[in-house]
Short mmCIF file of C-alpha atoms in Angstrom, two decimals:
data_model
loop_
_atom_site.label_atom_id
_atom_site.label_comp_id
_atom_site.label_asym_id
_atom_site.label_seq_id
_atom_site.Cartn_x
_atom_site.Cartn_y
_atom_site.Cartn_z
CA MET A 1 0.00 0.00 0.00
CA THR A 2 2.99 2.35 0.30
CA ARG A 3 3.03 3.35 -3.37
CA GLN A 4 -0.72 3.81 -3.43
CA ASP A 5 -0.60 5.97 -0.29
CA ILE A 6 2.13 8.14 -1.81
CA LEU A 7 0.16 8.54 -5.05
CA GLN A 8 -2.89 9.46 -2.96
CA THR A 9 -1.06 12.60 -1.81
CA LEU A 10 -0.01 13.89 -5.26
CA LEU A 11 -1.80 16.46 -7.42
CA PRO A 12 0.14 17.18 -10.63
CA GLY A 13 -0.54 19.43 -13.59
CA PHE A 14 -0.03 18.46 -17.22
CA VAL A 15 0.35 19.82 -20.72
CA GLY A 16 -2.58 20.12 -23.12
CA THR A 17 -6.37 19.98 -23.18
CA GLU A 18 -6.65 16.18 -23.21
CA LEU A 19 -5.73 13.67 -20.52
CA PRO A 20 -2.29 12.16 -21.23
CA ASP A 21 -2.01 8.38 -21.16
CA TRP A 22 0.65 8.45 -18.42
CA LEU A 23 -1.65 10.46 -16.18
CA ARG A 24 -4.61 8.22 -16.94
CA ALA A 25 -2.55 5.22 -15.83
CA LEU A 26 -1.49 6.86 -12.56
CA LEU A 27 -5.06 7.92 -11.82
CA ALA A 28 -6.18 4.34 -12.25
CA GLU A 29 -3.41 3.33 -9.85
CA GLY A 30 -4.67 5.69 -7.15
CA LEU A 31 -3.25 9.15 -7.90
CA ALA A 32 -5.19 11.75 -5.88
CA GLY A 33 -6.18 13.81 -8.90
CA VAL A 34 -5.01 16.69 -11.07
CA CYS A 35 -4.68 20.45 -10.92
CA LEU A 36 -5.92 22.31 -13.99
CA PHE A 37 -4.54 25.59 -15.32
CA GLY A 38 -5.59 28.02 -18.04
CA GLU A 39 -3.62 26.14 -20.69
CA ASN A 40 -5.74 23.05 -19.98
CA VAL A 41 -8.99 24.88 -20.79
CA SER A 42 -10.26 25.85 -24.23
CA SER A 43 -14.04 25.84 -23.64
CA GLY A 44 -16.69 24.69 -21.22
CA GLU A 45 -17.56 21.67 -23.32
CA GLN A 46 -13.89 20.66 -23.67
CA LEU A 47 -13.34 21.02 -19.92
CA ARG A 48 -16.38 18.93 -19.15
CA ARG A 49 -15.10 16.15 -21.44
CA LEU A 50 -11.67 16.35 -19.79
CA THR A 51 -13.01 16.09 -16.25
CA ALA A 52 -15.25 13.19 -17.28
CA ASP A 53 -12.17 11.46 -18.69
CA ILE A 54 -10.29 12.04 -15.44
CA ARG A 55 -13.19 10.71 -13.42
CA ALA A 56 -13.49 7.65 -15.65
CA ALA A 57 -9.88 6.80 -14.77
CA ASN A 58 -10.43 7.48 -11.06
CA PRO A 59 -14.04 8.09 -9.93
CA ALA A 60 -12.78 9.62 -6.67
CA ALA A 61 -10.30 12.00 -8.30
CA LEU A 62 -9.85 15.48 -6.93
CA ILE A 63 -10.03 17.89 -9.87
CA ALA A 64 -8.63 21.20 -8.71
CA ILE A 65 -8.30 24.65 -10.22
CA ASP A 66 -7.42 28.24 -9.24
CA GLU A 67 -10.65 30.11 -9.95
CA GLU A 68 -10.63 33.11 -7.64
CA GLY A 69 -13.46 34.94 -9.38
CA GLY A 70 -11.49 38.04 -10.37
CA ASP A 71 -8.11 38.70 -11.95
CA VAL A 72 -7.05 35.09 -11.33
CA THR A 73 -9.22 33.00 -13.64
CA ARG A 74 -8.83 29.72 -15.47
CA LEU A 75 -12.38 29.32 -16.77
CA TYR A 76 -12.12 32.70 -18.50
CA ALA A 77 -8.40 32.83 -19.18
CA ASP A 78 -9.05 33.69 -22.83
CA VAL A 79 -11.50 36.57 -22.30
CA GLY A 80 -11.16 37.77 -18.70
CA SER A 81 -13.40 37.02 -15.75
CA PRO A 82 -17.01 38.26 -15.56
CA PHE A 83 -16.73 38.44 -11.76
CA ALA A 84 -15.67 41.25 -9.48
CA GLY A 85 -12.56 40.16 -7.61
CA ASN A 86 -11.91 40.15 -3.90
CA ALA A 87 -10.49 43.66 -3.44
CA LEU A 88 -13.51 45.28 -5.08
CA LEU A 89 -15.91 43.02 -3.18
CA GLY A 90 -14.20 44.15 0.00
CA ARG A 91 -14.73 47.80 -0.94
CA ILE A 92 -18.41 47.17 -1.69
CA ASP A 93 -18.55 45.34 1.66
CA ASP A 94 -21.76 43.40 1.07
CA GLU A 95 -21.31 39.88 2.46
CA THR A 96 -24.44 38.68 0.69
CA LEU A 97 -22.95 39.74 -2.65
CA THR A 98 -19.61 38.11 -1.81
CA CYS A 99 -21.39 34.87 -0.91
CA ALA A 100 -23.32 35.06 -4.20
CA VAL A 101 -20.08 35.42 -6.19
CA GLY A 102 -18.63 32.38 -4.44
CA ARG A 103 -21.85 30.45 -5.08
CA ARG A 104 -21.86 31.28 -8.81
CA VAL A 105 -18.17 30.37 -9.16
CA GLY A 106 -18.95 27.07 -7.42
CA ALA A 107 -21.90 26.43 -9.75
CA GLU A 108 -19.78 27.06 -12.83
CA LEU A 109 -17.05 24.76 -11.55
CA ARG A 110 -19.51 22.00 -10.69
CA ALA A 111 -21.03 22.33 -14.16
CA VAL A 112 -17.67 21.49 -15.76
CA GLY A 113 -16.75 18.76 -13.30
CA VAL A 114 -14.30 20.54 -10.98
CA ASN A 115 -14.65 19.71 -7.29
CA LEU A 116 -11.79 21.59 -5.58
CA ASP A 117 -11.13 25.31 -5.95
CA PHE A 118 -7.98 26.88 -4.53
CA ALA A 119 -9.91 29.93 -3.40
CA PRO A 120 -10.69 32.23 -1.75
CA ASP A 121 -7.48 34.11 -1.04
CA VAL A 122 -7.80 35.21 2.59
CA ASP A 123 -4.44 36.95 2.88
CA ILE A 124 -4.56 40.44 4.39
CA ASN A 125 -2.80 42.70 1.88
CA SER A 126 -1.14 44.88 4.48
CA ASN A 127 1.83 45.70 2.21
CA SER A 128 0.87 47.77 -0.83
CA ASP A 129 4.12 46.71 -2.53
CA ASN A 130 3.04 43.05 -2.49
CA PRO A 131 3.71 41.73 -6.01
CA VAL A 132 1.63 38.56 -5.87
CA ILE A 133 -1.42 39.13 -3.61
CA GLY A 134 -2.72 42.67 -4.16
CA VAL A 135 -6.26 42.69 -5.55
CA ARG A 136 -6.59 38.97 -4.83
CA SER A 137 -7.11 40.03 -1.20
CA PHE A 138 -10.40 41.35 0.18
CA GLY A 139 -8.48 44.22 1.79
CA ALA A 140 -5.97 45.39 4.35
CA ALA A 141 -8.22 45.16 7.44
CA THR A 142 -8.46 41.97 9.48
CA ASP A 143 -12.21 42.05 10.14
CA LEU A 144 -13.06 42.85 6.51
CA VAL A 145 -10.99 39.99 5.12
CA SER A 146 -12.32 37.60 7.76
CA ARG A 147 -15.98 38.35 7.04
CA HIS A 148 -15.70 38.18 3.27
CA GLY A 149 -13.40 35.17 3.21
CA ALA A 150 -15.96 33.24 5.25
CA ALA A 151 -18.84 34.43 3.04
CA TRP A 152 -17.08 33.45 -0.22
CA THR A 153 -16.21 30.05 1.28
CA ARG A 154 -19.83 29.39 2.25
CA GLY A 155 -21.05 30.35 -1.21
CA LEU A 156 -18.53 28.16 -3.02
CA GLN A 157 -19.06 25.09 -0.88
CA SER A 158 -22.84 25.33 -1.16
CA GLN A 159 -22.31 23.98 -4.69
CA GLY A 160 -20.42 20.88 -3.63
CA VAL A 161 -17.01 22.35 -4.50
CA ALA A 162 -14.37 22.28 -1.77
CA ALA A 163 -12.71 25.57 -0.88
CA GLY A 164 -8.94 25.93 -0.55
CA ILE A 165 -8.29 29.00 1.58
CA LYS A 166 -4.79 30.41 1.10
CA HIS A 167 -1.90 31.18 1.65
CA PHE A 168 -1.43 29.99 5.24
CA PRO A 169 -0.37 31.54 7.57
CA GLY A 170 -0.62 34.75 5.49
CA HIS A 171 1.25 36.03 2.42
CA GLY A 172 0.05 39.63 2.61
CA ASP A 173 2.85 41.35 4.51
CA THR A 174 5.68 40.83 2.03
CA SER A 175 7.10 42.57 -1.01
CA GLN A 176 8.43 39.34 -2.58
CA ASP A 177 6.77 36.70 -4.75
CA SER A 178 7.25 33.12 -3.56
CA HIS A 179 7.06 31.94 -7.18
CA LEU A 180 10.47 33.57 -7.61
CA ALA A 181 12.07 33.71 -4.16
CA LEU A 182 11.58 32.82 -0.50
CA PRO A 183 9.80 35.76 1.15
CA VAL A 184 10.50 36.50 4.80
CA VAL A 185 7.66 37.73 7.03
CA ASP A 186 9.26 38.99 10.23
CA LEU A 187 6.26 38.81 12.54
CA ALA A 188 6.01 37.38 16.04
CA HIS A 189 3.43 34.67 16.74
CA GLN A 190 1.36 37.14 18.76
CA ARG A 191 1.15 39.52 15.79
CA LEU A 192 0.18 36.64 13.51
CA ARG A 193 -2.53 35.58 15.95
CA GLY A 194 -4.04 39.06 16.09
CA ARG A 195 -4.00 39.74 12.35
CA GLU A 196 -2.91 37.16 9.71
CA LEU A 197 -4.52 34.12 11.34
CA GLU A 198 -7.97 35.64 11.90
CA PRO A 199 -9.27 35.28 8.30
CA PHE A 200 -8.14 31.64 8.31
CA ARG A 201 -9.89 31.08 11.61
CA ALA A 202 -13.12 32.60 10.23
CA ALA A 203 -13.04 30.55 7.01
CA ILE A 204 -12.26 27.36 8.94
CA GLU A 205 -15.23 28.04 11.18
CA ALA A 206 -17.28 28.55 7.99
CA GLY A 207 -16.36 24.99 7.01
CA ALA A 208 -13.40 25.39 4.61
CA ALA A 209 -12.45 21.89 3.45
CA THR A 210 -8.79 22.60 2.68
CA VAL A 211 -6.09 25.09 3.59
CA MET A 212 -3.23 25.88 1.22
CA THR A 213 0.19 26.62 2.68
CA SER A 214 2.58 29.37 1.63
CA HIS A 215 6.27 29.14 0.85
CA ILE A 216 7.26 31.94 3.22
CA LEU A 217 9.70 32.01 6.11
CA LEU A 218 8.53 33.33 9.48
CA PRO A 219 11.81 33.43 11.43
CA ARG A 220 10.21 34.33 14.77
CA VAL A 221 8.03 31.22 14.58
CA ASP A 222 10.34 28.79 12.76
CA ALA A 223 13.75 30.18 11.89
CA VAL A 224 14.67 27.31 9.55
CA ASN A 225 11.64 25.98 7.71
CA PRO A 226 9.24 27.86 5.41
CA ALA A 227 5.58 27.38 6.34
CA THR A 228 5.03 24.49 3.90
CA PHE A 229 7.81 22.54 5.65
CA SER A 230 7.23 23.68 9.24
CA ARG A 231 5.73 21.31 11.82
CA GLU A 232 5.42 24.23 14.20
CA ILE A 233 3.28 26.20 11.74
CA LEU A 234 1.22 23.37 10.26
CA GLY A 235 0.92 21.23 13.37
CA GLY A 236 1.27 23.69 16.21
CA ILE A 237 -0.71 26.58 14.73
CA LEU A 238 -3.04 25.20 12.04
CA ARG A 239 -3.93 21.85 13.62
CA ASP A 240 -3.59 22.54 17.34
CA GLU A 241 -4.41 26.24 17.67
CA LEU A 242 -6.94 26.74 14.87
CA LYS A 243 -8.33 23.19 15.22
CA PHE A 244 -8.33 22.56 11.47
CA GLU A 245 -9.18 18.93 10.73
CA GLY A 246 -9.40 19.01 6.94
CA VAL A 247 -6.81 18.59 4.20
CA ILE A 248 -3.65 20.69 4.24
CA VAL A 249 -2.55 21.39 0.66
CA SER A 250 0.89 22.63 -0.32
CA ASP A 251 1.21 25.51 -2.72
CA ALA A 252 2.88 24.42 -5.95
CA LEU A 253 6.18 22.71 -5.21
CA ASP A 254 7.76 23.86 -8.46
CA MET A 255 7.85 27.41 -7.06
CA ALA A 256 11.26 28.80 -6.16
CA GLY A 257 10.24 29.40 -2.55
CA ALA A 258 9.67 25.65 -2.16
CA SER A 259 12.19 23.78 -4.25
CA ALA A 260 14.89 26.05 -5.67
CA GLN A 261 17.44 24.65 -3.23
CA THR A 262 16.36 21.00 -3.05
CA GLY A 263 14.38 20.03 -6.11
CA ILE A 264 10.71 19.05 -6.21
CA ALA A 265 11.06 15.44 -5.02
CA VAL A 266 12.89 16.35 -1.81
CA ALA A 267 10.46 19.22 -1.24
CA ALA A 268 7.55 16.77 -1.53
CA ALA A 269 8.96 14.45 1.13
CA ARG A 270 9.68 17.40 3.45
CA ALA A 271 6.17 18.80 3.01
CA LEU A 272 4.55 15.47 3.88
CA ALA A 273 6.75 15.08 6.95
CA ALA A 274 5.82 18.59 8.13
CA GLY A 275 2.08 17.95 7.91
CA CYS A 276 0.91 18.58 4.34
CA ASP A 277 -1.60 16.00 3.11
CA LEU A 278 -1.99 16.88 -0.58
CA LEU A 279 0.90 18.12 -2.68
CA CYS A 280 0.41 20.46 -5.62
CA ILE A 281 3.33 19.59 -7.85
CA GLY A 282 2.96 22.43 -10.34
CA THR A 283 2.27 22.85 -14.04
CA ARG A 284 3.39 20.74 -16.99
CA ASN A 285 4.47 17.79 -14.89
CA THR A 286 5.63 14.47 -16.33
CA ARG A 287 5.51 10.80 -15.43
CA SER A 288 9.23 10.82 -14.63
CA GLN A 289 8.75 13.70 -12.16
CA LEU A 290 5.99 11.81 -10.40
CA GLU A 291 8.06 8.64 -10.23
CA ASP A 292 10.99 10.62 -8.80
CA ILE A 293 8.69 11.94 -6.08
CA VAL A 294 7.37 8.47 -5.26
CA ALA A 295 10.95 7.17 -5.01
CA GLU A 296 12.10 10.06 -2.79
CA VAL A 297 9.11 9.79 -0.44
CA ASP A 298 9.72 6.04 -0.16
CA ALA A 299 13.39 6.72 0.58
CA ALA A 300 12.39 9.22 3.27
CA LEU A 301 10.26 6.49 4.85
CA GLN A 302 13.21 4.10 4.80
CA ARG A 303 15.53 6.70 6.36
CA GLY A 304 13.03 7.56 9.08
CA ASP A 305 12.65 11.15 7.87
CA LEU A 306 8.97 10.49 7.23
CA GLU A 307 6.90 8.41 9.64
CA PRO A 308 4.64 5.75 8.06
CA ALA A 309 1.80 6.99 10.27
CA ARG A 310 2.19 10.52 8.86
CA LEU A 311 1.91 9.24 5.29
CA SER A 312 -1.06 7.07 6.22
CA ASP A 313 -2.75 10.04 7.91
CA ALA A 314 -2.19 12.26 4.86
CA ALA A 315 -3.52 9.70 2.41
CA GLY A 316 -6.49 9.00 4.67
CA ARG A 317 -7.47 12.66 4.88
CA VAL A 318 -7.30 13.00 1.09
CA ARG A 319 -9.40 9.84 0.60
CA ALA A 320 -11.98 11.11 3.08
CA LEU A 321 -12.29 14.45 1.25
CA ALA A 322 -12.58 12.72 -2.13
CA HIS A 323 -15.27 10.40 -0.75
CA GLU A 324 -17.20 13.30 0.77
CA LEU A 325 -17.11 15.30 -2.46
CA ARG A 326 -18.18 12.25 -4.48
CA GLU A 327 -21.12 11.66 -2.12
CA THR A 328 -22.11 15.33 -2.21
CA ARG A 329 -21.94 15.40 -6.00
CA ALA A 330 -24.29 12.42 -6.15
CA THR A 331 -26.90 14.28 -4.08
CA LEU A 332 -26.90 17.42 -6.24
CA ALA A 333 -28.86 17.81 -9.44
CA ALA A 334 -26.69 17.17 -12.49
CA PRO A 335 -25.74 20.63 -13.78
CA GLY A 336 -25.74 21.67 -17.40
CA LEU A 337 -23.03 23.76 -19.01
CA GLU A 338 -25.08 26.81 -18.05
CA PRO A 339 -25.39 26.60 -14.25
CA ASP A 340 -28.80 27.09 -12.65
CA VAL A 341 -27.39 29.70 -10.26
CA ASP A 342 -27.99 33.32 -11.25
CA PHE A 343 -25.15 35.72 -11.87
CA PRO A 344 -24.63 38.03 -8.88
CA ALA A 345 -26.62 41.25 -9.07
CA TYR A 346 -23.79 43.77 -8.91
CA PRO A 347 -24.31 47.36 -7.89
CA SER A 348 -22.60 50.00 -10.01
CA LEU A 349 -19.03 48.82 -9.66
CA ALA A 350 -17.71 52.28 -10.56
CA ASP A 351 -19.25 53.55 -7.32
CA ALA A 352 -16.68 51.41 -5.49
CA PHE A 353 -13.77 52.88 -7.42
CA GLU A 354 -11.61 55.44 -5.69
CA VAL A 355 -11.73 58.64 -7.76
CA SER A 356 -9.76 61.74 -6.79
CA PRO A 357 -11.32 65.21 -7.15
CA ASP A 358 -8.86 66.00 -9.95
CA ALA A 359 -9.90 62.83 -11.81
CA ALA A 360 -13.58 63.71 -11.42
CA ARG A 361 -12.92 67.16 -12.91
CA PHE A 362 -10.91 65.59 -15.75
CA LEU A 363 -13.77 63.23 -16.64
CA ALA A 364 -16.23 66.11 -16.56
CA ALA A 365 -14.17 68.15 -19.00
CA ALA A 366 -12.20 65.65 -21.13
CA SER A 367 -12.49 65.98 -24.89
CA SER A 368 -10.91 63.50 -27.35
CA PRO A 369 -8.42 61.99 -24.88
CA VAL A 370 -5.80 59.48 -25.92
CA VAL A 371 -5.36 56.35 -23.78
CA VAL A 372 -1.89 55.08 -22.86
CA ARG A 373 -2.09 51.37 -21.97
CA ILE A 374 0.74 50.11 -19.74
CA ASP A 375 1.50 46.39 -19.89
CA THR A 376 3.86 45.43 -17.08
CA GLU A 377 5.03 41.87 -16.48
CA ALA A 378 2.00 39.89 -15.42
CA ASN A 379 1.63 38.58 -11.89
CA ILE A 380 2.50 34.88 -12.27
CA ALA A 381 -0.68 33.80 -10.49
CA VAL A 382 -2.78 36.03 -12.77
CA GLY A 383 -1.07 35.10 -16.03
CA ASN A 384 -1.75 36.80 -19.34
CA SER A 385 -5.55 36.96 -19.38
CA PRO A 386 -7.17 39.95 -21.08
CA TRP A 387 -7.55 42.77 -18.58
CA GLY A 388 -9.27 46.07 -17.99
CA PRO A 389 -11.34 47.98 -20.53
CA PHE A 390 -9.20 46.55 -23.33
CA SER A 391 -10.90 43.16 -22.99
CA SER A 392 -14.25 44.76 -23.88
CA GLY A 393 -13.16 47.07 -26.70
CA LEU A 394 -12.37 50.55 -25.43
CA THR A 395 -13.56 52.96 -28.13
CA LEU A 396 -10.87 55.60 -27.65
CA GLU A 397 -7.55 55.86 -29.46
CA THR A 398 -5.07 53.75 -27.49
CA VAL A 399 -1.27 53.70 -27.42
CA GLY A 400 0.27 50.57 -25.87
CA LEU A 401 3.63 50.30 -24.18
CA THR A 402 5.77 47.82 -22.29
CA ALA A 403 9.14 48.03 -20.54
CA SER A 404 10.84 46.90 -23.74
CA ASN A 405 8.77 49.21 -25.94
CA PRO A 406 8.10 52.40 -23.98
CA VAL A 407 6.09 55.10 -25.65
CA ASP A 408 7.85 58.29 -26.65
CA VAL A 409 5.62 60.76 -24.86
CA ARG A 410 6.98 63.53 -27.06
CA ALA A 411 5.14 61.88 -29.96
CA LEU A 412 1.77 62.40 -28.25
CA ASP A 413 -0.19 65.49 -29.19
CA ALA A 414 0.69 67.90 -26.41
CA ASP A 415 -2.74 69.56 -26.56
CA ARG A 416 -4.76 66.39 -26.01
CA PRO A 417 -5.74 65.08 -22.59
CA VAL A 418 -4.25 61.70 -21.67
CA ILE A 419 -5.63 58.73 -19.75
CA VAL A 420 -2.92 56.35 -18.51
CA ILE A 421 -4.15 52.88 -17.53
CA GLY A 422 -1.92 50.33 -15.78
CA ARG A 423 -1.77 47.90 -12.88
CA ASP A 424 0.28 48.37 -9.69
CA ASN A 425 1.78 51.48 -11.28
CA HIS A 426 3.82 52.53 -8.25
CA ARG A 427 5.81 49.27 -8.18
CA HIS A 428 7.46 49.79 -11.58
CA PRO A 429 10.08 52.59 -11.82
CA TRP A 430 9.87 52.80 -15.62
CA VAL A 431 6.10 53.30 -15.30
CA THR A 432 6.33 56.06 -12.71
CA HIS A 433 9.04 57.79 -14.77
CA MET A 434 6.84 57.68 -17.86
CA ILE A 435 3.82 59.00 -15.94
CA ASP A 436 5.87 61.87 -14.54
CA GLU A 437 7.06 62.72 -18.05
CA VAL A 438 3.52 62.67 -19.46
CA ARG A 439 2.29 64.90 -16.65
CA GLY A 440 5.12 67.32 -17.36
CA ARG A 441 4.10 67.69 -21.02
CA HIS A 442 0.31 67.54 -21.00
CA PRO A 443 -2.17 69.96 -19.46
CA ALA A 444 -4.67 67.27 -18.51
CA VAL A 445 -3.66 63.77 -17.38
CA VAL A 446 -5.51 61.17 -15.33
CA VAL A 447 -3.81 57.95 -14.19
CA VAL A 448 -5.84 54.80 -13.60
CA ASP A 449 -4.47 51.94 -11.50
CA MET A 450 -6.36 48.68 -11.97
CA GLY A 451 -4.17 46.86 -9.46
CA TRP A 452 -3.47 47.65 -5.82
CA PRO A 453 -2.43 51.32 -5.68
CA GLY A 454 0.46 52.73 -3.69
CA ASP A 455 -0.25 54.20 -0.29
CA ASP A 456 0.28 57.80 -1.41
CA ARG A 457 -1.89 57.45 -4.57
CA ARG A 458 0.57 59.51 -6.64
CA TYR A 459 0.07 57.17 -9.55
CA ALA A 460 -3.59 56.34 -9.03
CA ASP A 461 -5.98 59.22 -9.68
CA ILE A 462 -8.56 56.49 -10.22
CA ALA A 463 -8.13 53.13 -8.45
CA THR A 464 -10.42 50.29 -9.55
CA PHE A 465 -8.98 47.58 -7.25
CA GLY A 466 -9.16 44.93 -9.96
CA ALA A 467 -8.86 44.43 -13.70
CA SER A 468 -11.27 41.59 -14.47
CA ARG A 469 -13.50 41.94 -17.52
CA ILE A 470 -16.53 43.19 -15.60
CA VAL A 471 -14.40 45.79 -13.79
CA GLY A 472 -12.86 46.83 -17.10
CA LEU A 473 -16.33 47.29 -18.55
CA ALA A 474 -17.33 49.51 -15.63
CA LEU A 475 -14.22 51.66 -16.20
CA ARG A 476 -14.87 51.74 -19.94
CA ARG A 477 -18.40 53.00 -19.34
CA MET A 478 -17.12 55.65 -16.97
CA ILE A 479 -14.59 56.87 -19.54
CA ASP A 480 -16.88 56.59 -22.56
CA ALA A 481 -19.70 58.37 -20.77
CA ALA A 482 -17.37 61.22 -19.90
CA CYS A 483 -16.22 61.42 -23.50
CA ALA A 484 -19.74 61.05 -24.92
CA ALA A 485 -18.84 57.81 -26.73
CA PRO A 486 -21.43 55.00 -26.96
CA VAL A 487 -20.95 51.68 -25.17
CA ASN A 488 -22.22 48.42 -26.65
CA GLY A 489 -22.27 44.95 -25.14
CA ASP A 490 -22.90 43.70 -21.63
CA SER A 491 -21.00 42.32 -18.65
CA ARG A 492 -21.07 38.66 -19.59
#
């Protein structure tokens, strides 16, 4: 049973939109399931066929995805999400609406055969320079994030889809991305207890089925081991203090914060020994990678680095979750491709934008503005999905620029007003330099930040706190209305 128990803890990704034969064989052998990414999805019908194929190989498979309902989307990776993301939901501060968004996301996932969603993100984004959380967070206040994280969790799980709250014990107070490095969060346990842990506590009390770990180092709690590999954090805090009894899931082990120093196989064995039950391996995995992990975990058992009881406990928790989800799915009405749960009834999203007095005056007086679109390097978790008003066809003349192809602001008509639209503007020196130069040459400039703005708002005359398709449409309508240009289409 050792090999089967090890396989029961593994959740790989794969290349393509069809199930590879090697993965089919491992699923039949007892592999826990798969994690899907945007590259695995081409349409609802294709995804439904894929998940049916996975389930045919292993009827109890966990089929996971990162569908956060905002900027991070896999179902809508090709067009942008029709949902308001967490930061904007936090600004609206209507828990009923937040629950409805979670419920609709759950319904759409159930309709295509997904039963585990690595959402919601319940990190408190207390650092405005955070490069990986930002608008994925409900906000910077503990109570706000706690209330909305619990509401989104309840909505999602009402559809028979397990929630995966993340990134334990809190990835908000850092300016580094654990995809690329090992962030250090220098907080004492008492500070964690009073702030970072509270949203996790609330979502656990709301019934969250899984908790995803973070690859961050908290030296005042465990000076050696990042959270994913820390018995003190996973056992002492999550299990003992927060009384979490569900499945602990590692964040992807192909991230630099997890495996840059050791390799994925060693990281997998360490994560299991520390208390993780289900291991996200990453994207584009292969049979040889999985076999290397099985061999390394078995070797750790032989060396005594991993207790057989710990592996048995992990595999048992994963089996129990898979059984529960399978039983729940059997009790729910079979969904069609179009879920029978209504889209959330959003208020005017633009009312939740932050608009400075200068920006309001600009919009009231703007005539024939030119739009400067700033494309910075995409947040790795977000990927390259369409974003902002550009995903819905902004009607105004637009000039695009990137770090490698910056616009020559001297080529812009000096008499025309300018609208600059970017994401996390303050975090990119070449962007702030360009904005300063545009402001120095043009009489009327308004800067829109569709990410998480800097604390001083120097580069965010308008802050939308998200760039999903529906948020982009709200911004487009605001701009087009001010410029007396017609808007066609809807939010779907």
